[in-house]
Tab-separated table of C-alpha atoms in Angstrom:
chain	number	residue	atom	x	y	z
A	1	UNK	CA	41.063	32.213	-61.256
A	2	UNK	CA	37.470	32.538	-59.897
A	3	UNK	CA	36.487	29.365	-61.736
A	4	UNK	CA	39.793	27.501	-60.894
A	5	UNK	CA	38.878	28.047	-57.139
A	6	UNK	CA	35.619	26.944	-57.747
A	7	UNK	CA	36.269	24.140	-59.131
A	8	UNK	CA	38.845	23.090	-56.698
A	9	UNK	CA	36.485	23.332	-54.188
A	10	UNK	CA	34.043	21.132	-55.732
A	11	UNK	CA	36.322	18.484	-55.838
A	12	UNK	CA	37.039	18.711	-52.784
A	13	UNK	CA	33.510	18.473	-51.451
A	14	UNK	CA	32.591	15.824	-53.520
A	15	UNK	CA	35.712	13.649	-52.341
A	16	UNK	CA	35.065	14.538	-48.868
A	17	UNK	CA	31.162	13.453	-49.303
A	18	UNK	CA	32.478	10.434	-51.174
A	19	UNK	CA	34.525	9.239	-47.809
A	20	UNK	CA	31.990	10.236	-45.952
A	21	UNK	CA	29.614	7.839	-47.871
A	22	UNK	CA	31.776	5.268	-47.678
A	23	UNK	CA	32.790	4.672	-44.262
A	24	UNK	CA	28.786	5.100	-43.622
A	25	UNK	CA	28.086	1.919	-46.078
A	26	UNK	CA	30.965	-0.093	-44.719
A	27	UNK	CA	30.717	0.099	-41.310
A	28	UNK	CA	26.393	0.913	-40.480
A	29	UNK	CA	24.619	0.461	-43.329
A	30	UNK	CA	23.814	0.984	-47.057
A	31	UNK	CA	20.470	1.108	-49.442
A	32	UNK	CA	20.536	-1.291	-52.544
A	33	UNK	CA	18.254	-2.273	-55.555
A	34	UNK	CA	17.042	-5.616	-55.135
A	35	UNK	CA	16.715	-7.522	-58.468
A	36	UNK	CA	15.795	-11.181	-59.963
A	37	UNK	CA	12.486	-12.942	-58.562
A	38	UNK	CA	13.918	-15.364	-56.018
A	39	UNK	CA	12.489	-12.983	-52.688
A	40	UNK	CA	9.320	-12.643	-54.385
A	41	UNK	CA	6.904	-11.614	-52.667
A	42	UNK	CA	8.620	-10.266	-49.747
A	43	UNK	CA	11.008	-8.234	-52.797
A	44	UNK	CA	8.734	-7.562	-55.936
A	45	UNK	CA	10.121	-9.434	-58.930
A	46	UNK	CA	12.149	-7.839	-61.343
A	47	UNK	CA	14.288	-7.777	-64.308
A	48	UNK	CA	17.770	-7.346	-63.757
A	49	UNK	CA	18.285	-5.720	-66.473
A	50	UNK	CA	18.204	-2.256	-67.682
A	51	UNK	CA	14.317	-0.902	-68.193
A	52	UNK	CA	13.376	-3.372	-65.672
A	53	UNK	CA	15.829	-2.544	-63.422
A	54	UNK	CA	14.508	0.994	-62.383
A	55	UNK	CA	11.343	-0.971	-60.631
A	56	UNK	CA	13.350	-2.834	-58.276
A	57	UNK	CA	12.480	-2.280	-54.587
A	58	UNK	CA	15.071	-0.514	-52.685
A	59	UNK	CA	16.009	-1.777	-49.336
A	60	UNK	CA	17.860	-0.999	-46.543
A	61	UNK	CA	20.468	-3.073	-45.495
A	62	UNK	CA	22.253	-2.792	-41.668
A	63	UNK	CA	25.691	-4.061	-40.412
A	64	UNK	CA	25.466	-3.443	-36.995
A	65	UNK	CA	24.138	-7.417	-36.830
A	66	UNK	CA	28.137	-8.319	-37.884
A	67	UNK	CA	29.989	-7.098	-35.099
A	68	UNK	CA	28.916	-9.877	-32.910
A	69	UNK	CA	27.454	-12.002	-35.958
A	70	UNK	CA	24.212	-12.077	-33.993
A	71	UNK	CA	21.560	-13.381	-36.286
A	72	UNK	CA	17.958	-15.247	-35.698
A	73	UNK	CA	16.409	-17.455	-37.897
A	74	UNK	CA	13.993	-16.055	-40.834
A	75	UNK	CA	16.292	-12.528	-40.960
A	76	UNK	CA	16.758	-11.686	-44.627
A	77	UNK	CA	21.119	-11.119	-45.038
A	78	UNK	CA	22.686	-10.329	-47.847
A	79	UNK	CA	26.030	-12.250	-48.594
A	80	UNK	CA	28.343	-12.667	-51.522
A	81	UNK	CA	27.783	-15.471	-53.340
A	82	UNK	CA	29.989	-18.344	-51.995
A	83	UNK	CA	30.775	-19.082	-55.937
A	84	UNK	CA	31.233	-15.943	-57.621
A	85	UNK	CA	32.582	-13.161	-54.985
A	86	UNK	CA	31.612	-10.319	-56.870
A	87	UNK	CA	27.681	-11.067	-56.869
A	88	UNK	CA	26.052	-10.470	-53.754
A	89	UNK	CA	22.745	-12.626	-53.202
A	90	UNK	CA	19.995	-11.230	-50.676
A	91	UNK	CA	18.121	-14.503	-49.363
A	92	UNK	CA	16.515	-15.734	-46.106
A	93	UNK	CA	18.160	-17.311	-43.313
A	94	UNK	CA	17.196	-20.940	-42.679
A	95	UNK	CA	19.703	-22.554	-40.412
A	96	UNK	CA	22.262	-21.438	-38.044
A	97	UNK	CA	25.412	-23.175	-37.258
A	98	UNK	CA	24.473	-26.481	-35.219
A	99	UNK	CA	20.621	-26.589	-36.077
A	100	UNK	CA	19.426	-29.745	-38.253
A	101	UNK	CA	18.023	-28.608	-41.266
A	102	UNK	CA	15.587	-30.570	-43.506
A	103	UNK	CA	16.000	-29.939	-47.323
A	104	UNK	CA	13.204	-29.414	-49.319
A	105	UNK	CA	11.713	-31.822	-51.372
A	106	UNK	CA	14.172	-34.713	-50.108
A	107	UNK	CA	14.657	-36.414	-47.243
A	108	UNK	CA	18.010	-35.207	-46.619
A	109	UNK	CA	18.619	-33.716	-43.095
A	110	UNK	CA	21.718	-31.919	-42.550
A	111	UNK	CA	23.801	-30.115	-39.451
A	112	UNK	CA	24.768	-26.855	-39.930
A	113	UNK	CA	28.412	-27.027	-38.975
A	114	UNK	CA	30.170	-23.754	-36.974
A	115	UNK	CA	30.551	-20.749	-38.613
A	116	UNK	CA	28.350	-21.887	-41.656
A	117	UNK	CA	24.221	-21.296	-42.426
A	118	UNK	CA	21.375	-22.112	-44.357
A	119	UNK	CA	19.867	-19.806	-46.975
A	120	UNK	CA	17.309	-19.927	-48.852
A	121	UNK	CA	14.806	-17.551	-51.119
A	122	UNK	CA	11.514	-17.134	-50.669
A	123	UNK	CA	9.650	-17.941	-53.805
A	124	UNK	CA	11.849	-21.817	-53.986
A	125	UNK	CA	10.743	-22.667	-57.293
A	126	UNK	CA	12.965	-19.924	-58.845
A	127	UNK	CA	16.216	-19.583	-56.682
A	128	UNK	CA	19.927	-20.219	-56.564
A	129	UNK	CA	20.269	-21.023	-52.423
A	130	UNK	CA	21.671	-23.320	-50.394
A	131	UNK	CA	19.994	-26.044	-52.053
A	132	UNK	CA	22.036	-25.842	-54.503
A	133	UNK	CA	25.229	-24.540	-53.308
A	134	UNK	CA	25.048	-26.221	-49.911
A	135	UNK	CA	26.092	-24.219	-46.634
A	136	UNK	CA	27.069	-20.456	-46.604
A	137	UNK	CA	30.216	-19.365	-44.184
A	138	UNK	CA	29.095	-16.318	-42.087
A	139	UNK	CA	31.968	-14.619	-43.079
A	140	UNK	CA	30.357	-13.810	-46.728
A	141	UNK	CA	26.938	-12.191	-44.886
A	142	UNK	CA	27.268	-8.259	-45.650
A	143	UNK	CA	23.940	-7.436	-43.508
A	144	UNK	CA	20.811	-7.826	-42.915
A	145	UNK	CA	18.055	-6.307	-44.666
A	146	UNK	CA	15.403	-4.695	-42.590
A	147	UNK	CA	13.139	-2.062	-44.528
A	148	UNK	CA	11.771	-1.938	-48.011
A	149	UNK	CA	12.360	1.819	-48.596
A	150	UNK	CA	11.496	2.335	-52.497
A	151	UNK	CA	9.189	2.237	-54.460
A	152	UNK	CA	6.384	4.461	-51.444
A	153	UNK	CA	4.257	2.328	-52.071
A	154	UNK	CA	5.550	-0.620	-50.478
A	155	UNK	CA	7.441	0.716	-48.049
A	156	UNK	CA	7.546	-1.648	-44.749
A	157	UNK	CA	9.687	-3.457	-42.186
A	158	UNK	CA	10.663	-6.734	-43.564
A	159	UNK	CA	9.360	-9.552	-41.124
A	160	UNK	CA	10.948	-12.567	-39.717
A	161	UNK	CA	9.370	-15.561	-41.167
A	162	UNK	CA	10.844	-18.868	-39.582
A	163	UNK	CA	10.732	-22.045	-41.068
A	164	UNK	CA	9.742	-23.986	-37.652
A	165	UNK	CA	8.997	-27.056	-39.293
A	166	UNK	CA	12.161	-27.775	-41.172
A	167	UNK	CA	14.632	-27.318	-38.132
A	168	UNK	CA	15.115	-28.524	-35.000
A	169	UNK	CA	17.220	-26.883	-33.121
A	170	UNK	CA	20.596	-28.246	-31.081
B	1	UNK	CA	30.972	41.554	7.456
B	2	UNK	CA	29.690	44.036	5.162
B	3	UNK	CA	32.884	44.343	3.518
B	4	UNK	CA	33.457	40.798	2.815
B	5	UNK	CA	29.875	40.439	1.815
B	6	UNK	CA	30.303	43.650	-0.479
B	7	UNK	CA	33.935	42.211	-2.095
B	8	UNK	CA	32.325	38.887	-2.623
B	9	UNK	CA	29.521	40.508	-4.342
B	10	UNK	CA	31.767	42.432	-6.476
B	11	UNK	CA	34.270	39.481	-7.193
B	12	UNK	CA	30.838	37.945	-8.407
B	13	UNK	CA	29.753	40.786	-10.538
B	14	UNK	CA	32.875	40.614	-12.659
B	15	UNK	CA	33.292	36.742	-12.838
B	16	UNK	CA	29.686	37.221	-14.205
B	17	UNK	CA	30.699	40.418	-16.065
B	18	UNK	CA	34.142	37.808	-17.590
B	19	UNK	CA	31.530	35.320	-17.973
B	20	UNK	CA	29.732	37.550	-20.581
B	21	UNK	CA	32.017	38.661	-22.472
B	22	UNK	CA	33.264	35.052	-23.261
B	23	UNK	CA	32.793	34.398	-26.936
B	24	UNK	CA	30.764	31.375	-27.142
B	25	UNK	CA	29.264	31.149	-30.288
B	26	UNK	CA	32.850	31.615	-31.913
B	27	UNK	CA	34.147	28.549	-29.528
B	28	UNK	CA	31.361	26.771	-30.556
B	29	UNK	CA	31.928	27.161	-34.387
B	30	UNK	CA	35.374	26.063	-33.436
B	31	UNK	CA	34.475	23.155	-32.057
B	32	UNK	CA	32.397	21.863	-34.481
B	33	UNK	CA	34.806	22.497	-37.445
B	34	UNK	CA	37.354	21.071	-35.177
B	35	UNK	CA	34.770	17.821	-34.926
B	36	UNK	CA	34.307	17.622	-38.811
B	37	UNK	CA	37.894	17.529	-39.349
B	38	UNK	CA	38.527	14.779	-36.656
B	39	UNK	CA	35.247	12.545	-38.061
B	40	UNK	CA	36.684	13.659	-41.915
B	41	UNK	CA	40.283	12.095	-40.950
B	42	UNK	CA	38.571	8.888	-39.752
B	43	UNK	CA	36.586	8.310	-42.565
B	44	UNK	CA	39.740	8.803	-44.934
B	45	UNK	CA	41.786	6.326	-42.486
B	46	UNK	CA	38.720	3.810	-42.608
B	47	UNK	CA	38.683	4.176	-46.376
B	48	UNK	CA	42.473	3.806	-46.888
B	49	UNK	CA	42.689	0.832	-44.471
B	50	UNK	CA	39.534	-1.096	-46.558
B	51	UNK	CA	40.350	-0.678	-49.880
B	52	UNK	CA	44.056	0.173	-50.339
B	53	UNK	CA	46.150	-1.002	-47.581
B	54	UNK	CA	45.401	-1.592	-43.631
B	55	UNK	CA	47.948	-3.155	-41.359
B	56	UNK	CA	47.286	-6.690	-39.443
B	57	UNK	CA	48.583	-8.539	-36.422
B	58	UNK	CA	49.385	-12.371	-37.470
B	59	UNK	CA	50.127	-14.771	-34.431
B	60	UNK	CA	50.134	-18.568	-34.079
B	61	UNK	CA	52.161	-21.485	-35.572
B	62	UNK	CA	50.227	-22.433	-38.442
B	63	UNK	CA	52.801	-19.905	-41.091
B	64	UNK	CA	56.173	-20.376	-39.309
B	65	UNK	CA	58.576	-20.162	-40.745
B	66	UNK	CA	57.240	-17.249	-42.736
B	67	UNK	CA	55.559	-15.763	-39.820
B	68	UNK	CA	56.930	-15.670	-36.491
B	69	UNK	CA	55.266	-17.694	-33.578
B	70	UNK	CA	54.656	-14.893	-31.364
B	71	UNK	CA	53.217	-12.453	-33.789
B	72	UNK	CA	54.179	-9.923	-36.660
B	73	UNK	CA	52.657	-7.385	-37.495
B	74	UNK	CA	51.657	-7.414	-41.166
B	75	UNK	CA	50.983	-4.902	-44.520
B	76	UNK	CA	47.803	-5.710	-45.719
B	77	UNK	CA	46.425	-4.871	-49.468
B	78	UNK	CA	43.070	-5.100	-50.402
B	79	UNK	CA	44.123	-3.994	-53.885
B	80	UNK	CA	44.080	-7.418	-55.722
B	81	UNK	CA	42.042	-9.715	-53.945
B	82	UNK	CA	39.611	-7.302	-55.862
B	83	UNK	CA	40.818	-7.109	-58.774
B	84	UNK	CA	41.115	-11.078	-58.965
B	85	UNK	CA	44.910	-11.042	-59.676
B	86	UNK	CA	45.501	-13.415	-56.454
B	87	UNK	CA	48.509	-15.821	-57.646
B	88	UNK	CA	49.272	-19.007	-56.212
B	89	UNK	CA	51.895	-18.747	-53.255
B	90	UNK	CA	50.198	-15.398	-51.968
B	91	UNK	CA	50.135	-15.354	-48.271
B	92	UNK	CA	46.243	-13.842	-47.765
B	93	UNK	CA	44.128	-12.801	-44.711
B	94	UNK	CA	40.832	-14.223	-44.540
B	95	UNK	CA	37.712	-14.597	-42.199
B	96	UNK	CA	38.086	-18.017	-41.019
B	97	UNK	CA	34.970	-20.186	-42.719
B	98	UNK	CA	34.581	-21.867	-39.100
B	99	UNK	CA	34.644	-18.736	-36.962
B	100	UNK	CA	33.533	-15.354	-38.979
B	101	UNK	CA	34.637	-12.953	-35.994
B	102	UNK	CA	38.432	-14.862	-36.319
B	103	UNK	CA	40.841	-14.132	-39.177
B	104	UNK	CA	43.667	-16.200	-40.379
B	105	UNK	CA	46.354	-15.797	-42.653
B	106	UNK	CA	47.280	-18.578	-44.748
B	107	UNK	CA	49.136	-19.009	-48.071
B	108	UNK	CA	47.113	-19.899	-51.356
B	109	UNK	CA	47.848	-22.726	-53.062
B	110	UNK	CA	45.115	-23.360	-55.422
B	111	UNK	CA	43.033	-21.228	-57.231
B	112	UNK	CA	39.771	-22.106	-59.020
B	113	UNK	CA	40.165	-25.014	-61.056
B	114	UNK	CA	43.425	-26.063	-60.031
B	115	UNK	CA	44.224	-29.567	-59.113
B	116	UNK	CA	45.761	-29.585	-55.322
B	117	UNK	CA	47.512	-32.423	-53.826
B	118	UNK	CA	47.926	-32.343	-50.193
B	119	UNK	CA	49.375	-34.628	-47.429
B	120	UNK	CA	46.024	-35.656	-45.658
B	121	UNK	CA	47.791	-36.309	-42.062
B	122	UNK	CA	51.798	-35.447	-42.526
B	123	UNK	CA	52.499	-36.319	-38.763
B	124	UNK	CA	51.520	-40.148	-38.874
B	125	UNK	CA	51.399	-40.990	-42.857
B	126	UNK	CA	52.211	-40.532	-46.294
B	127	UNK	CA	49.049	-40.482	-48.008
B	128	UNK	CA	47.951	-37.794	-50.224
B	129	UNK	CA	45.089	-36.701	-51.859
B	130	UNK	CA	44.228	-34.898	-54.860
B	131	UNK	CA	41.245	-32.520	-55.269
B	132	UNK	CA	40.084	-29.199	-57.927
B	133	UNK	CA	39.236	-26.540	-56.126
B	134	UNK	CA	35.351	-26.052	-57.372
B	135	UNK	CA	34.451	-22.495	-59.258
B	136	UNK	CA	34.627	-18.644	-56.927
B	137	UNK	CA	36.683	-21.288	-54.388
B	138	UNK	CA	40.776	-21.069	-53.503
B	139	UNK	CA	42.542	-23.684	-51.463
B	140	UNK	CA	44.960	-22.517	-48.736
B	141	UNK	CA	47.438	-24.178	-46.271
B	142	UNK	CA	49.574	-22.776	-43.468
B	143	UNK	CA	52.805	-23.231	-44.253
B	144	UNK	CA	53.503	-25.162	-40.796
B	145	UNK	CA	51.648	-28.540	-42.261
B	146	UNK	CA	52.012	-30.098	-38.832
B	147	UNK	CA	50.088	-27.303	-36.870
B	148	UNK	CA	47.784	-25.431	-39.415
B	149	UNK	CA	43.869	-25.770	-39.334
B	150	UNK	CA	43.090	-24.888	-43.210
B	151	UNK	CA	41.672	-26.409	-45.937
B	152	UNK	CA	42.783	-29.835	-45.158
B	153	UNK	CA	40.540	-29.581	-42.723
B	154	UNK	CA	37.597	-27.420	-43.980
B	155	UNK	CA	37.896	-27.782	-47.534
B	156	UNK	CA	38.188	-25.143	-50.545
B	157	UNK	CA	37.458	-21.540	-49.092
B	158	UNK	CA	34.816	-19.055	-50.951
B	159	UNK	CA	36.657	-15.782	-52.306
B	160	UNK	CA	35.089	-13.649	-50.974
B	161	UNK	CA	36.001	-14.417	-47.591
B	162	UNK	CA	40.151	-13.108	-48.724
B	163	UNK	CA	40.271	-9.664	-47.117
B	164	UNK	CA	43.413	-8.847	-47.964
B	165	UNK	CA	46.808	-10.299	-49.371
B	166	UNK	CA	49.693	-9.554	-46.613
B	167	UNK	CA	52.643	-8.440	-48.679
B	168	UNK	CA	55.313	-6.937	-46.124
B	169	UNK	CA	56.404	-7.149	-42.086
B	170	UNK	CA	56.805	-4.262	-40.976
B	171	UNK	CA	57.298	-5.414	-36.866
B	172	UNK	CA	58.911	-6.520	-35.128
B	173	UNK	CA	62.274	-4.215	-36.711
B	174	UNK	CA	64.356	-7.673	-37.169
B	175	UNK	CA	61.531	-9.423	-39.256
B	176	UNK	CA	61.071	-6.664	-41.783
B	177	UNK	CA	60.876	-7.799	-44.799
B	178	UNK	CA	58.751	-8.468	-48.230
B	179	UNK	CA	57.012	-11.698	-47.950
B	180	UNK	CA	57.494	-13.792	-51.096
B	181	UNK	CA	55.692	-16.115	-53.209
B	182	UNK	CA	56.364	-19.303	-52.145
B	183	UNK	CA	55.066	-22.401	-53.736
């Protein structure tokens, strides 16, 4: 009986700490692993697979930014990739909707159109962005990233960096 | 006067005598279990409404006749959008790619690699055009062609902008009903 009751109750903490968890990383924020070398060297590179995997930097991720979708230019989001909904992609923001954006290594300039941005990773020789799968919808962003938490070494606030150069505003 | 002053002084003696003898610390164990409960029923409604089923309001003409013009209120679930099993003729809510804070319902009618054709402009002509929708896209249309802003206009949609597929109205009492697959 003693260990039935135990039991129950243990279930019933862990369920309770389990909704508790949940509504916390869907609706304020969340901490996530942050693999591949595309962010390097704002995110250390890493493998994304197993061994490697364990010395990915952790980072903290808020969602406060999508109530109003308020975002400036150089904030690091994570979004779902617009081609494969069940990766999510952490990458810098480049454009935002009605800026002209130059693309790297072309002569290409582009508007942003509404509801849509410009992403991009920070180490462009190795990185699946919006150079190659053109303009992100807003919709997909799942927040923005704003401290490196893990490993304690390397534990910062993630800066802005803007790429002033490349876009002119509207 | 010294009477008054004496009752008033004793009237104050035993509200602070009441006062006391209140049991505070018990009311305020109350309240707080009282609290965890309340913020423990949230977080199992917010949890139910993302990732099982949540209820939407759908208003506008761009799904007459499926969904009224003045607005139904809609059964949402976020069961298979996730699981990928999204058929063509679902009727799905989804942040609009053109406004992220607005979301529309519209009914799929392509999914990845599918060929769509589509009346370009049904009000003035008859041409069509054919596209495949491109790889983690679908394609969706209101079912009103004349009044629907959807991917006629914006082009293929990412996935993972579906948030739910609407499968029931459940107001106004008259509209109740499943809401089929319709191709």
């Amino acid at each position: 009986m003693g260990k039935w009751s135990t039991m129950w109750l243990f279930t019933k903490k862990s369920v309770t700490g389990a909704l508790i968890g949940l509504t916390i990383s869907d609706r304020y924020g969340f901490i996530v692993p942050v693999t591949g070398s595309s962010m390097h060297p704002t995110f250390s590179a890493c493998d994304a697979r197993f061994p490697g995997y364990l010395k990915a930097d952790v980072v903290l991720v808020e969602k406060f930014c999508l109530e109003k979708y308020k975002f400036s230019h150089g904030d690091v989001i994570t979004f779902k990739s617009p081609t494969n909904h069940k990766q999510t992609f952490v990458k810098r923001l480049i454009a935002l909707p009605g800026d002209w954006v130059q693309v790297p290594e072309s002569s290409e300039i582009l508007k942003i159109p509404e509801g849509h941005c410009w992403v991009e990773g920070d180490n462009a020789a190795c990185s699946l962005d919006s150079r190659s799968f053109g303009f992100v919808p807003l919709g997909l962003i799942q927040g923005r990233v704003t401290h490196v938490i893990w490993p304690p070494q390397r534990i910062s606030q993630v800066e802005r960096k803007k790429a002033i150069e490349r876009i002119s505003p509207h | 006067m010294s009477t008054a002053g004496s009752r008033i002084a004793s009237f104050l003696g035993g509200a602070a005598a009441r006062f006391g003898k209140v049991p505070w610390r018990e009311i305020r164990e109350e309240a707080f279990d009282r609290a965890v409960l309340v913020l423990k029923a949230a977080c199992f409604v917010h949890v139910v409404n993302t990732y099982v089923v949540g209820i939407a309001f759908v208003r506008g003409p761009s799904m007459l006749p499926t969904i009224n013009l003045t607005g139904d209120v809609v059964a949402v679930e976020r069961v298979s959008p996730r699981w990928g099993s999204l058929a063509v003729g679902d009727v799905v809510i989804l942040l609009s790619p053109e406004n992220p804070r607005k979301t529309v319902a519209k009914r799929v009618l392509g999914l990845e690699g599918d060929a769509v054709t589509f009346l370009v402009d049904p009000a003035r002509e008859s041409a069509s055009q054919t596209v495949v929708v491109p790889g983690g896209h679908v394609w969706v249309q209101g079912d009103n062609i004349y009044s629907s802003r959807d991917s006629r206009q914006f082009g293929p949609v990412p996935y993972g902008l579906i948030q739910g597929r609407a499968f029931c109205k459940v107001w106004p009492p008259e509209a109740v009903g499943l809401i089929g697959q319709k191709l």
